[in-house]
Amino acid sequence: MNSISLSEPKPISDAFVVMEQPVDRDSDEYLMEAYSSGSAVAFEKLYARHKGGLFRYFYRNCSSRDIAEELFQDVWMKVVNARESYQQSAKFTTYLYRIAHNRLIDHYRHLSSAQHAMRSDADNQEIVENHSEQETVDRSLELAQRDETLKAAICALPFEQREAILMQQDGHLSLAEIAEIAGTSRETIKSRLRYAMQKLRDQLGELKS
């Protein structure tokens, strides 16, 4: 008669353990999905959460409240019109600021065309693509954003540097997210932020040794 070998029971494989992940019903992504399904309240929450940062992004890029308001409204209309076809493929902020970035580029293209009709040398954009490490924006700069001197300094930055700074500060986007929106590399965004911070600190007399 064969003997029966007794052994410790094997642990249940993790593959058979189904753990339900909690759903964050207050996340941007959940709210956008809810809005896609017809929830007006979800849209109101999204709008209230991001209207300030998005408007500042346009206003500091354009230095015109009227133009900023127009572009701001255009972006939200695009979000509204795309609600039924919306599919989550990235963070909502990335989705929102990609629309904003494209709308701003269109604005500058039209502006450039109009200026070119009056003067052939209308070209105010500078592309800086030198791979460097990013200097972290310090707390004193964040607090100084309300200062008119800083606003003027930001407006004087080349477009690519200004946009990177504003996406980081107003949109709270990561380097990877900004790079995805701008259609460039993470290293290029790091370089743009570094150059922008250097110029701002030079102009504000805050350059650190």
CSV table of C-alpha atoms in Angstrom, one decimal:
chain,number,residue,atom,x,y,z
A,1,MET,CA,0.0,0.0,0.0
A,2,ASN,CA,1.4,3.3,-1.0
A,3,SER,CA,2.0,5.8,1.7
A,4,ILE,CA,0.5,9.2,1.5
A,5,SER,CA,2.9,12.1,1.8
A,6,LEU,CA,1.6,15.0,3.9
A,7,SER,CA,2.9,18.4,3.1
A,8,GLU,CA,2.0,22.0,3.8
A,9,PRO,CA,-0.7,23.3,1.5
A,10,LYS,CA,0.6,25.5,-1.3
A,11,PRO,CA,-0.3,29.2,-1.1
A,12,ILE,CA,-3.0,30.4,-3.5
A,13,SER,CA,-1.4,31.9,-6.5
A,14,ASP,CA,-1.7,35.7,-6.8
A,15,ALA,CA,-3.3,35.1,-10.2
A,16,PHE,CA,-6.4,33.7,-8.6
A,17,VAL,CA,-6.7,36.6,-6.1
A,18,VAL,CA,-9.0,39.3,-7.5
A,19,MET,CA,-8.5,42.6,-5.8
A,20,GLU,CA,-10.9,45.4,-6.7
A,21,GLN,CA,-9.1,48.6,-7.2
A,22,PRO,CA,-10.9,51.6,-5.6
A,23,VAL,CA,-12.2,54.1,-8.1
A,24,ASP,CA,-11.3,57.7,-7.5
A,25,ARG,CA,-14.6,59.3,-8.4
A,26,ASP,CA,-13.0,62.8,-8.0
A,27,SER,CA,-10.2,62.3,-10.4
A,28,ASP,CA,-10.1,64.3,-13.6
A,29,GLU,CA,-10.2,61.1,-15.7
A,30,TYR,CA,-13.3,59.8,-14.0
A,31,LEU,CA,-15.0,63.1,-14.2
A,32,MET,CA,-14.3,63.3,-18.0
A,33,GLU,CA,-15.6,59.8,-18.5
A,34,ALA,CA,-18.7,60.8,-16.5
A,35,TYR,CA,-19.1,63.9,-18.6
A,36,SER,CA,-18.8,61.8,-21.8
A,37,SER,CA,-21.7,59.8,-20.4
A,38,GLY,CA,-23.8,62.9,-20.0
A,39,SER,CA,-23.0,64.3,-16.5
A,40,ALA,CA,-23.1,68.1,-16.6
A,41,VAL,CA,-22.0,68.2,-12.9
A,42,ALA,CA,-18.8,66.3,-13.8
A,43,PHE,CA,-18.0,69.0,-16.4
A,44,GLU,CA,-18.7,71.8,-14.0
A,45,LYS,CA,-16.2,70.2,-11.6
A,46,LEU,CA,-13.5,69.9,-14.3
A,47,TYR,CA,-14.1,73.4,-15.4
A,48,ALA,CA,-13.9,74.9,-11.9
A,49,ARG,CA,-10.7,72.9,-11.3
A,50,HIS,CA,-8.8,73.9,-14.4
A,51,LYS,CA,-10.2,77.2,-15.5
A,52,GLY,CA,-7.7,79.3,-13.5
A,53,GLY,CA,-4.5,77.5,-14.7
A,54,LEU,CA,-5.7,77.4,-18.3
A,55,PHE,CA,-6.6,81.0,-18.5
A,56,ARG,CA,-3.2,82.1,-17.0
A,57,TYR,CA,-1.5,79.9,-19.5
A,58,PHE,CA,-3.1,81.8,-22.4
A,59,TYR,CA,-2.9,85.2,-20.7
A,60,ARG,CA,0.8,85.0,-20.0
A,61,ASN,CA,1.5,83.7,-23.5
A,62,CYS,CA,-0.6,86.4,-25.2
A,63,SER,CA,-0.4,89.4,-22.8
A,64,SER,CA,-4.0,90.2,-23.9
A,65,ARG,CA,-7.0,89.5,-21.8
A,66,ASP,CA,-9.3,89.5,-24.8
A,67,ILE,CA,-7.2,87.1,-26.8
A,68,ALA,CA,-6.7,84.9,-23.8
A,69,GLU,CA,-10.4,84.8,-23.2
A,70,GLU,CA,-11.1,83.9,-26.8
A,71,LEU,CA,-8.5,81.0,-26.9
A,72,PHE,CA,-9.7,79.9,-23.4
A,73,GLN,CA,-13.3,79.6,-24.6
A,74,ASP,CA,-12.2,77.8,-27.8
A,75,VAL,CA,-10.4,75.1,-25.8
A,76,TRP,CA,-13.4,74.4,-23.6
A,77,MET,CA,-15.7,74.3,-26.7
A,78,LYS,CA,-13.4,71.7,-28.2
A,79,VAL,CA,-13.6,69.6,-25.0
A,80,VAL,CA,-17.4,69.9,-25.1
A,81,ASN,CA,-17.7,69.0,-28.8
A,82,ALA,CA,-15.4,66.0,-28.3
A,83,ARG,CA,-17.1,64.6,-25.2
A,84,GLU,CA,-18.9,61.8,-27.1
A,85,SER,CA,-15.8,60.6,-28.8
A,86,TYR,CA,-13.5,61.0,-25.8
A,87,GLN,CA,-11.4,58.0,-24.9
A,88,GLN,CA,-8.9,58.1,-22.1
A,89,SER,CA,-5.4,57.6,-23.4
A,90,ALA,CA,-3.5,60.1,-21.1
A,91,LYS,CA,-4.1,62.2,-18.1
A,92,PHE,CA,-6.9,64.7,-18.5
A,93,THR,CA,-4.4,67.6,-18.0
A,94,THR,CA,-2.3,66.3,-20.8
A,95,TYR,CA,-5.4,66.0,-23.0
A,96,LEU,CA,-6.5,69.6,-22.1
A,97,TYR,CA,-3.2,71.3,-22.6
A,98,ARG,CA,-2.5,69.5,-25.8
A,99,ILE,CA,-5.7,71.1,-27.2
A,100,ALA,CA,-4.5,74.5,-25.6
A,101,HIS,CA,-1.0,74.1,-27.2
A,102,ASN,CA,-2.5,73.4,-30.6
A,103,ARG,CA,-4.9,76.3,-30.4
A,104,LEU,CA,-2.1,78.7,-29.3
A,105,ILE,CA,0.1,77.5,-32.2
A,106,ASP,CA,-2.8,78.2,-34.6
A,107,HIS,CA,-3.2,81.7,-33.1
A,108,TYR,CA,0.5,82.5,-33.6
A,109,ARG,CA,0.4,81.1,-37.2
A,110,HIS,CA,-2.5,83.4,-38.0
A,111,LEU,CA,-0.9,86.3,-36.3
A,112,SER,CA,2.4,85.7,-38.1
A,113,SER,CA,0.6,85.5,-41.4
A,114,ALA,CA,-1.2,88.8,-40.7
A,115,GLN,CA,2.1,90.5,-39.6
A,116,HIS,CA,3.9,89.1,-42.7
A,117,ALA,CA,1.5,90.9,-44.9
A,118,MET,CA,2.6,94.2,-43.3
A,119,ARG,CA,6.2,93.4,-42.7
A,120,SER,CA,8.3,90.6,-44.1
A,121,ASP,CA,10.5,90.2,-41.0
A,122,ALA,CA,7.7,89.1,-38.6
A,123,ASP,CA,9.3,86.2,-36.8
A,124,ASN,CA,9.2,86.4,-33.0
A,125,GLN,CA,9.8,82.7,-32.2
A,126,GLU,CA,13.1,81.3,-31.1
A,127,ILE,CA,13.7,77.5,-30.9
A,128,VAL,CA,16.2,76.4,-28.3
A,129,GLU,CA,17.0,72.7,-28.3
A,130,ASN,CA,20.2,72.3,-26.3
A,131,HIS,CA,20.2,69.3,-24.0
A,132,SER,CA,20.8,70.4,-20.4
A,133,GLU,CA,19.6,69.6,-17.0
A,134,GLN,CA,16.6,71.4,-15.5
A,135,GLU,CA,16.9,73.8,-12.7
A,136,THR,CA,14.0,73.4,-10.3
A,137,VAL,CA,11.8,76.4,-10.0
A,138,ASP,CA,12.2,77.5,-6.4
A,139,ARG,CA,9.5,78.7,-4.0
A,140,SER,CA,10.5,82.3,-4.2
A,141,LEU,CA,9.8,82.3,-7.9
A,142,GLU,CA,6.4,80.7,-7.4
A,143,LEU,CA,5.5,83.4,-4.9
A,144,ALA,CA,6.8,86.2,-7.2
A,145,GLN,CA,4.5,85.1,-10.1
A,146,ARG,CA,2.1,87.8,-9.2
A,147,ASP,CA,4.7,90.5,-9.6
A,148,GLU,CA,4.4,92.6,-12.7
A,149,THR,CA,8.1,92.5,-13.3
A,150,LEU,CA,8.1,88.8,-13.4
A,151,LYS,CA,5.0,88.8,-15.7
A,152,ALA,CA,6.9,91.0,-18.1
A,153,ALA,CA,10.0,88.8,-17.9
A,154,ILE,CA,7.9,85.7,-18.7
A,155,CYS,CA,6.3,87.5,-21.7
A,156,ALA,CA,9.7,88.4,-23.0
A,157,LEU,CA,10.9,84.7,-23.1
A,158,PRO,CA,11.0,82.9,-26.5
A,159,PHE,CA,7.7,81.1,-27.1
A,160,GLU,CA,9.0,77.5,-26.5
A,161,GLN,CA,10.6,78.5,-23.2
A,162,ARG,CA,7.6,80.5,-22.0
A,163,GLU,CA,5.2,77.7,-22.9
A,164,ALA,CA,7.3,75.1,-21.0
A,165,ILE,CA,7.4,77.3,-17.9
A,166,LEU,CA,3.6,78.0,-18.0
A,167,MET,CA,2.7,74.3,-18.6
A,168,GLN,CA,4.8,73.3,-15.6
A,169,GLN,CA,3.6,76.1,-13.3
A,170,ASP,CA,0.0,76.6,-14.3
A,171,GLY,CA,-0.8,73.2,-15.7
A,172,HIS,CA,1.3,71.3,-13.1
A,173,LEU,CA,2.5,69.0,-15.9
A,174,SER,CA,5.5,66.8,-15.7
A,175,LEU,CA,8.5,67.0,-18.1
A,176,ALA,CA,7.3,63.9,-20.0
A,177,GLU,CA,3.7,65.4,-20.3
A,178,ILE,CA,5.0,68.7,-21.6
A,179,ALA,CA,7.3,66.9,-24.1
A,180,GLU,CA,4.3,64.8,-25.3
A,181,ILE,CA,2.2,67.9,-25.9
A,182,ALA,CA,5.0,69.9,-27.5
A,183,GLY,CA,6.0,67.0,-29.7
A,184,THR,CA,9.6,67.0,-28.6
A,185,SER,CA,11.9,65.1,-26.2
A,186,ARG,CA,12.0,65.2,-22.5
A,187,GLU,CA,15.6,66.4,-22.6
A,188,THR,CA,14.6,69.3,-24.9
A,189,ILE,CA,12.0,70.4,-22.4
A,190,LYS,CA,14.5,70.2,-19.6
A,191,SER,CA,16.8,72.5,-21.7
A,192,ARG,CA,14.0,75.0,-22.3
A,193,LEU,CA,13.2,75.2,-18.7
A,194,ARG,CA,16.8,75.7,-17.7
A,195,TYR,CA,17.3,78.5,-20.2
A,196,ALA,CA,14.0,80.1,-19.2
A,197,MET,CA,14.9,80.0,-15.5
A,198,GLN,CA,18.4,81.4,-16.2
A,199,LYS,CA,16.9,84.4,-18.2
A,200,LEU,CA,14.2,85.1,-15.5
A,201,ARG,CA,16.7,85.1,-12.7
A,202,ASP,CA,19.1,87.3,-14.7
A,203,GLN,CA,16.3,89.8,-15.3
A,204,LEU,CA,15.0,89.7,-11.7
A,205,GLY,CA,18.5,90.0,-10.2
A,206,GLU,CA,18.1,86.6,-8.5
A,207,LEU,CA,20.8,84.7,-10.3
A,208,LYS,CA,22.5,82.4,-7.8
A,209,SER,CA,26.2,81.6,-7.9
